[in-house]
Structure formats: structure tokens, C-alpha cells
C-alpha positions as a printed Julia matrix, in Angstrom:
437×3 Matrix{Float64}:
 -45.91   95.56   18.66
 -45.89   94.18   15.13
 -45.81   97.65   13.6
 -42.62   98.86   15.34
 -40.22   97.43   12.76
 -40.59   96.0     9.28
 -37.91   94.3     7.24
 -37.79   95.18    3.58
 -37.09   92.46    1.01
 -36.69   94.01   -2.46
 -39.07   92.62   -5.1
 -41.02   90.8    -2.38
 -42.3    92.43    0.79
 -42.21   94.92    3.61
 -42.88   93.21    6.92
 -46.08   91.17    6.6
 -47.16   92.84    3.35
 -46.13   90.85    0.31
 -46.19   92.0    -3.29
 -48.85   90.04   -5.18
 -51.16   89.47   -2.18
 -54.85   90.06   -2.81
 -56.93   92.72   -1.09
 -58.91   90.27    1.02
 -55.84   88.65    2.57
 -54.18   91.99    3.3
 -57.25   93.53    4.93
 -57.92   90.35    6.9
 -54.37   90.41    8.23
 -54.7    94.04    9.3
 -57.95   93.36   11.11
 -56.56   90.33   12.9
 -53.52   92.2    14.16
 -55.13   95.08   15.96
 -55.55   97.63   13.19
 -59.17   98.25   12.28
 -60.21  100.0     9.09
 -61.45  102.93   11.17
 -57.87  104.18   11.47
 -57.19  103.53    7.78
 -58.79  104.56    4.52
 -59.61  102.82    1.27
 -59.71  105.0    -1.83
 -60.82  104.22   -5.37
 -62.57  105.84   -8.31
 -66.29  105.15   -7.75
 -67.23  106.01  -11.35
 -64.42  104.15  -13.1
 -62.83  101.73  -10.61
 -60.58  100.2   -13.29
 -58.93  103.49  -14.22
 -56.93  103.94  -11.01
 -55.34  101.81   -8.34
 -57.22  100.59   -5.31
 -55.32  102.26   -2.47
 -55.28  101.26    1.19
 -53.65  103.85    3.46
 -52.51  102.9     6.97
 -52.32  106.32    8.56
 -50.82  105.41   11.92
 -47.8   103.64   10.38
 -47.34  105.86    7.32
 -47.94  103.11    4.75
 -49.83  103.22    1.46
 -50.64   99.94   -0.3
 -51.56  100.13   -3.97
 -53.47   97.28   -5.6
 -53.87   96.55   -9.29
 -57.53   97.4   -10.08
 -58.05   94.41  -12.38
 -56.5    91.5   -10.46
 -56.83   93.25   -7.05
 -53.29   92.19   -6.12
 -50.78   94.32   -4.24
 -48.33   95.88   -6.69
 -46.68   98.73   -4.76
 -45.83   99.32   -1.09
 -45.12  102.96   -0.3
 -43.72  104.28    2.99
 -44.93  107.86    2.72
 -44.04  108.88    6.3
 -40.69  107.41    7.34
 -41.03  108.88   10.85
 -43.92  106.47   11.61
 -42.49  103.28   10.15
 -39.25  101.64   11.29
 -37.77  100.04    8.18
 -34.77   97.71    8.24
 -32.8    95.84    5.59
 -30.82   92.71    6.46
 -31.01   93.73   10.1
 -29.7    97.26    9.45
 -32.15  100.02   10.48
 -33.0   102.54    7.76
 -35.64  104.57    9.56
 -37.24  104.69   12.96
 -36.32  105.91   16.41
 -33.08  107.89   16.16
 -32.47  106.8    12.55
 -33.16  108.83    9.42
 -32.92  107.27    5.92
 -30.28  109.6     4.53
 -28.79  109.02    1.12
 -25.48  108.11    2.77
 -27.1   105.42    4.94
 -29.06  104.02    2.0
 -25.96  103.88   -0.19
 -23.87  102.31    2.55
 -26.59   99.7     3.26
 -27.6    98.7    -0.27
 -24.29   99.31   -2.05
 -23.52  100.8    -5.46
 -26.2   101.33   -8.05
 -26.83  103.28  -11.22
 -27.2   107.03  -10.84
 -30.7   108.17  -10.04
 -32.8   110.78  -11.75
 -33.53  114.38  -10.77
 -37.03  115.78  -11.12
 -36.52  119.51  -11.41
 -40.24  120.28  -11.28
 -40.77  118.58   -7.94
 -37.16  119.15   -6.82
 -36.68  115.53   -5.82
 -34.08  112.87   -6.54
 -35.03  109.22   -7.19
 -32.44  106.61   -6.24
 -33.46  103.2    -7.54
 -32.35   99.68   -6.71
 -33.93   96.53   -8.16
 -37.15   96.07   -6.22
 -36.81   99.13   -3.97
 -36.59  102.87   -4.64
 -36.03  105.99   -2.54
 -37.27  109.54   -3.05
 -35.15  112.38   -1.67
 -36.48  115.95   -1.53
 -33.61  118.3    -2.32
 -35.01  121.46   -0.77
 -33.32  124.81   -1.2
 -29.89  123.18   -1.41
 -30.95  120.86   -4.17
 -30.27  123.2    -7.07
 -26.52  123.09   -6.41
 -26.58  119.31   -6.49
 -28.46  119.38   -9.79
 -26.06  121.94  -11.25
 -23.09  119.85  -10.14
 -24.63  116.78  -11.77
 -25.22  118.68  -15.01
 -21.56  119.72  -15.12
 -20.2   116.21  -14.54
 -22.84  114.41  -16.55
 -23.9   112.15  -13.65
 -24.44  112.89   -9.94
 -21.99  111.58   -7.4
 -23.18  108.93   -5.0
 -24.0   109.24   -2.24
 -25.54  112.7    -2.51
 -24.0   115.14   -0.06
 -24.48  118.84    0.38
 -21.44  121.13    0.22
 -22.23  122.37    3.7
 -22.36  118.8     5.0
 -25.15  116.35    5.56
 -27.11  114.27    3.12
 -30.68  114.41    1.81
 -33.19  112.39    3.82
 -35.58  110.09    1.98
 -39.2   111.16    2.3
 -40.63  108.04    0.67
 -39.61  104.42    0.17
 -41.14  102.22   -2.54
 -41.09   98.41   -2.6
 -42.11   96.89   -5.92
 -41.56   93.96   -8.27
 -39.3    94.97  -11.13
 -36.15   97.0   -11.77
 -37.8   100.43  -11.44
 -41.02  101.95  -10.18
 -41.89  102.89  -13.76
 -41.38   99.27  -14.86
 -42.97   97.49  -11.94
 -45.25   94.52  -12.45
 -46.85   91.68  -10.56
 -45.11   88.4    -9.77
 -46.56   85.3   -11.32
 -48.92   83.26   -9.21
 -47.66   79.9    -8.02
 -48.47   76.75   -9.94
 -50.78   75.57   -7.17
 -52.47   78.92   -6.63
 -56.17   79.02   -7.45
 -56.55   82.76   -6.92
 -57.96   84.47  -10.02
 -58.23   81.11  -11.76
 -59.78   81.53  -15.24
 -63.25   80.01  -15.48
 -65.49   79.86  -18.54
 -69.27   80.02  -18.2
 -71.49   78.36  -20.79
 -75.1    79.54  -20.91
 -77.52   76.9   -19.74
 -74.72   74.39  -19.19
 -72.38   75.34  -16.36
 -68.86   76.48  -15.47
 -65.5    75.17  -16.65
 -62.4    75.59  -14.43
 -59.43   75.93  -16.76
 -56.63   75.23  -14.3
 -58.31   72.24  -12.66
 -59.79   70.97  -15.95
 -63.09   70.44  -14.14
 -66.63   71.14  -15.34
 -69.49   71.88  -12.93
 -72.82   71.58  -14.74
 -76.4    72.1   -13.67
 -76.82   68.37  -13.23
 -73.7    68.01  -11.07
 -74.45   66.37   -7.72
 -73.24   67.85   -4.45
 -70.82   64.94   -3.98
 -69.3    65.6    -7.4
 -68.74   69.26   -6.5
 -67.11   68.31   -3.19
 -64.8    65.93   -5.04
 -63.83   68.42   -7.76
 -63.71   71.68   -5.76
 -63.24   70.6    -2.18
 -65.4    71.66    0.78
 -66.88   75.17    0.77
 -65.97   77.77    3.35
 -69.58   78.07    4.39
 -72.9    76.3     3.84
 -75.95   78.55    3.88
 -79.4    76.94    3.99
 -82.0    79.21    2.45
 -85.18   80.22    4.16
 -88.15   81.67    2.28
 -87.16   82.42   -1.32
 -88.62   85.88   -1.91
 -88.01   85.65   -5.67
 -90.37   82.68   -6.08
 -93.37   84.95   -5.79
 -92.65   85.73   -9.45
 -93.28   82.03  -10.29
 -96.93   81.42   -9.28
 -96.83   77.74  -10.26
 -93.95   76.98   -7.92
 -95.14   74.55   -5.2
 -95.11   76.48   -1.92
 -95.33   73.35    0.19
 -91.57   73.0    -0.25
 -90.96   76.31    1.52
 -89.83   76.21    5.16
 -92.85   76.89    7.38
 -91.03   78.26   10.4
 -88.72   81.06    9.29
 -88.0    83.41    6.42
 -84.34   83.62    7.31
 -81.58   81.25    6.3
 -79.16   79.42    8.52
 -75.45   80.1     8.26
 -72.33   78.15    9.13
 -73.94   74.73    8.87
 -71.6    71.8     8.24
 -72.12   69.82    5.07
 -73.45   66.83    7.02
 -76.38   68.9     8.31
 -77.64   69.75    4.84
 -79.3    66.36    4.41
 -81.71   67.08    7.26
 -83.27   70.0     5.33
 -84.89   67.98    2.57
 -86.83   70.79    0.92
 -84.58   73.75    1.48
 -82.19   74.91   -1.19
 -78.72   75.62    0.11
 -75.6    77.48   -0.97
 -71.99   76.36   -1.01
 -70.04   79.63   -0.5
 -66.53   79.53   -1.98
 -65.36   82.96   -0.82
 -61.72   82.48   -1.83
 -62.74   81.41   -5.34
 -65.31   84.19   -5.83
 -68.47   82.19   -6.47
 -71.44   80.39   -4.89
 -73.18   77.17   -5.88
 -76.91   76.88   -5.16
 -78.15   73.31   -4.79
 -81.73   72.14   -5.14
 -82.89   70.9    -1.74
 -84.63   67.88   -3.26
 -82.22   66.64   -5.91
 -79.01   68.01   -4.34
 -77.84   69.08   -7.78
 -76.53   72.47   -8.91
 -79.36   74.9    -9.64
 -77.47   78.2    -9.94
 -73.91   79.51  -10.07
 -73.27   83.04   -8.74
 -70.04   84.75   -9.86
 -68.8    87.82   -7.94
 -66.72   90.72   -9.25
 -65.72   92.15   -5.83
 -65.71   95.75   -7.02
 -65.45   98.35   -4.24
 -68.58  100.39   -3.63
 -70.84   97.47   -2.67
 -71.68   95.9     0.67
 -70.18   92.52   -0.29
 -66.77   93.99   -1.11
 -63.91   91.92    0.3
 -66.18   89.06    1.37
 -65.44   87.3    -1.92
 -62.32   87.25   -4.03
 -62.76   88.46   -7.57
 -63.88   85.74   -9.97
 -61.89   85.7   -13.21
 -64.83   84.5   -15.29
 -65.64   84.68  -18.98
 -69.22   84.11  -20.14
 -69.44   82.71  -23.68
 -72.14   84.64  -25.54
 -72.68   81.99  -28.21
 -75.22   79.55  -26.79
 -74.16   76.89  -29.26
 -70.71   76.63  -27.71
 -70.27   73.49  -25.61
 -67.88   72.91  -22.71
 -65.1    70.33  -23.12
 -66.48   68.14  -20.33
 -69.96   66.78  -19.87
 -71.52   66.87  -16.38
 -71.35   63.08  -16.15
 -67.58   63.02  -16.65
 -65.56   63.45  -13.48
 -62.05   62.52  -14.57
 -60.07   65.61  -15.62
 -58.95   65.64  -19.22
 -56.94   68.02  -21.35
 -58.89   71.17  -22.19
 -59.83   71.23  -25.84
 -58.99   74.04  -28.2
 -62.5    75.45  -27.86
 -61.9    76.63  -24.28
 -58.53   78.12  -25.21
 -60.22   79.93  -28.07
 -62.93   81.21  -25.74
 -60.27   82.62  -23.41
 -58.23   84.16  -26.22
 -61.26   86.03  -27.54
 -62.05   87.66  -24.21
 -63.52   91.14  -24.32
 -61.76   93.08  -21.56
 -63.89   96.16  -21.85
 -62.75   98.95  -19.58
 -64.26  102.39  -19.21
 -62.54  103.6   -22.38
 -64.52  101.08  -24.39
 -61.61  100.38  -26.73
 -61.64   96.8   -27.94
 -60.71   95.17  -31.22
 -62.29   91.84  -30.28
 -65.63   90.55  -31.43
 -68.43   90.04  -28.94
 -67.38   86.49  -28.05
 -67.27   86.6   -24.25
 -67.95   89.02  -21.42
 -65.99   89.16  -18.19
 -66.0    90.84  -14.78
 -64.48   94.07  -16.15
 -67.08   94.61  -18.87
 -69.45   97.53  -18.39
 -73.16   97.24  -18.95
 -73.24   98.99  -22.32
 -70.88   96.36  -23.76
 -72.83   93.5   -22.18
 -76.16   94.81  -23.46
 -74.66   95.12  -26.92
 -73.68   91.46  -26.77
 -76.87   90.07  -25.23
 -79.4    92.59  -26.48
 -81.78   94.75  -24.52
 -82.61   93.3   -21.14
 -85.94   95.08  -20.89
 -87.07   96.78  -17.71
 -84.71   95.77  -14.88
 -85.72   94.69  -11.41
 -84.52   96.99   -8.62
 -82.65   95.5    -5.69
 -82.28   97.9    -2.79
 -82.65   97.33    0.92
 -82.26   99.15    4.24
 -79.81  102.01    4.1
 -77.9   100.68    7.08
 -77.28   97.35    5.36
 -76.52   98.78    1.92
 -75.29  102.39    2.02
 -74.11  102.22   -1.6
 -77.56  102.39   -3.16
 -79.61   99.99   -5.22
 -78.53   97.65   -8.0
 -80.39   96.54  -11.12
 -81.1    92.97  -12.26
 -81.18   92.25  -16.0
 -82.41   88.78  -16.88
 -81.73   86.73  -20.0
 -82.3    83.1   -20.79
 -79.66   81.29  -18.75
 -78.04   84.29  -17.05
 -78.84   87.17  -14.69
 -76.65   90.28  -14.43
 -76.59   92.5   -11.35
 -75.39   95.99  -12.31
 -74.21   98.76   -9.99
 -74.87  102.47  -10.4
 -71.5   102.98  -12.16
 -72.59  100.44  -14.83
 -70.11   97.81  -13.65
 -71.13   94.3   -12.76
 -71.65   93.27   -9.17
 -72.41   89.64  -10.0
 -73.47   87.28  -12.77
 -75.73   84.3   -12.07
 -75.84   81.29  -14.37
 -78.87   78.99  -14.31
 -80.47   76.33  -16.55
 -82.39   77.69  -19.52
 -85.3    75.44  -18.55
 -86.44   75.62  -14.93
 -87.87   72.33  -13.69
 -90.23   71.8   -10.8
 -88.4    70.56   -7.74
 -88.59   66.98   -6.47
 -89.85   65.61   -9.81
């Protein structure tokens, strides 16, 4: 079985789990390799999800994976039960059947290092190597080791009790950085599009900073395919239940046979549904494009935050968007331009003035942009009162997390969860035109 043995690579990985991977890829890998989430647990702070790590615990193998709450990337791999996880380094077993990760074995395997630190309150000893650390509980014999270290100034390595034997590590940490206290996230590759910064302009469209591509509300489906590549799914809409709020909308363009949409249709099939709007779902990029079924041009752009505590969690990656509040700001590219050019200083300025408003609410920036981590009180301060919101609920079985609220403004719609964080932001033209005209 895959879970019998895992090789540790300091700074990088433990078995298949790699530092810097996003939550969606990790969970997908677990599901595809015989471990369902029923035997694991996902923990987070439902009130303030940005204040603590997103933690995935694999109980049957004694692993705990900690993800950065903002970027949702794996930052720490913790083996909290060494009896359930066989860990090896360079082919040398550290834990598993018949092997215990004693301080002597760890020191003999990894070689010399700086002296560790003793935590007298928890009675543990931390031995740290670059990219990997070990925690040793000292037990009742630990006080003598600490006293001996105090007399000599530094503890001797490897740690050994006077009566013989060596402390056994209770936890192993794999991280990026010299110490657990100084761990960070590795930089994304040059060709990686995960968490790519995008800038939304009200009534205009979305600018992709890394690709230097602008998708506007007049962009044709062929332009989007050229600039972004094919979507992961095409969803043809059925009856649009929101159009009841627009009495002048021509109902003859609605599909007569079904109120449900059709999933997993190839792009070539879209042309046969002349009057049905359809979505391009870019799950890995964290957004959807809605195309008008008549003109085949972008009608809406839906940006997803992928916060836990919602039924769409882990279907989309988190979109690293910034919405420019100033409606007078213009994107660097016009919708009719398709050749990438150098981003102008305006986009860089928009990114530099980002308001990353967390639950503490501390920010020295002006209200220039709002992003996926902004809470509703900050957004409402920037955009003004949204009036009475529309309630979006649904069957309890489909959405056990409760209802969300829609706040509409000219050019943008915010969907807000019960903890006042954003679930999604939808950009649309400030002037809605009749279809097929």
C-alpha cells in the first residue's frame, strides 16, 4: 500500500505530500488513492477562517497537514503518531515496523547539527535540521538531561539517558525553512498559474497580470479560448431563475424543455444551443465565464474565494483577485486587443494598493481595491450600503452550511457568507443589453 512507507525530503515533501501544494490537489490525491475524507477530518475556524491554519488530519496514518489560510498552500507536514507512519530518509528507516525514531538514530541518519532547545514547560526537546525537525518528550528522566545541559551550557548530541537508551521522537515536522518557527512557503514556479493575481475593473472586465491578458465583456468565446485555453467544463444553462426579476427580458429565448442545465458538454456542442447561455468553468483558476448564448461574448465573470464552510469548497481553487473600487480606472488592454503587452503602471499601482483586510480590520491602505480576504464591513465601507440583500438558500441536504446573502451594485454582485466573508464576486456590464440584438 502507498501509505506503508514515506520518504522524507527536507524542505520539500513527505511521500506524495509536497510543501506548497494547494488544498484541492492534496485532497484529490487522497481521494484517488483509497483514502476518503470519512476517515480524515478538516478543521478550521468557521468565524475567522484567516486567523488559523486550515488543517487536514489523516487519522489512520498519523499525519496532520497544515495549510496557509490565505494562499491555501501546504506549509507544514506533521507526523503526530510515528507508530502509524513509516518514515524513511535516503532509504534509511526512521520509524515503522520494528523501528523507533530515537535521538540516536536521527543523529546517526541526518548527521551533526546545532544543539536543540529544551521546553521546560512541556518537558520536550526540539532537535532541528534545515527543513525537518523532531520533537522528543523527555518524560521523568528529562530533568537530568536538562540539568546536565545547564551545567555544560549546551546539551550533548545525541541525547542519551544515564541509565541507557535515548528519547524517542513523538512528532516529526517537515517544512520549508531553517526552523519550524521560521518556516515559509516556496515560491511558485515561473509557469505556475495557481493564485495568479487578477485585477477586476467594474463594468469592463478582468486583467490577468501574469499572462498580460484582458478579458472584457465584449470578448468573444474564441478570444477567451486563445488567451486562457480550454475550460475544464462547459455548462449550458437551463431556465435562468434570476430573470424573473427582469420582466422585460424576452422569455422566448429560454429553453422550453428543461429547467436544468447540461454539464460536461464539449466546446463544439455549445454552438447547437443558440439561445442558451453557457459557462466556461475554470476550476483550477478559480473563476467562471458566462457567455451570452446569442452573441457568444462574455456576459459575466464569477470569482470564487474557496473558503471552507460552503458547499463549493475545494471545487474551485482560490482566485487571487483585486476589484478596483474606482470606476474611472481603466485596464491596460482594450477588449479588441489580443496581443499581450507590458502591463502599465496603473495595474501595478492597483496591486500595490490592495486592501488585505483580515478579521482584525487593521489596514493603513486607502479603499482602493477589495480582494478575496476582505470582510463585508470593509467592502460595504468601500462601495456603500448595498440595501436589502437577496437571500440564497436551498435544500438542507445540498447546502448544510446555511444561506448566503447577495449584495448588488452597479457592475458587481457580492455573495456573503454568515461569517461575513465573501463566497464569490460576480462582475457584469454596468448596462445590461437585450440578447440577440
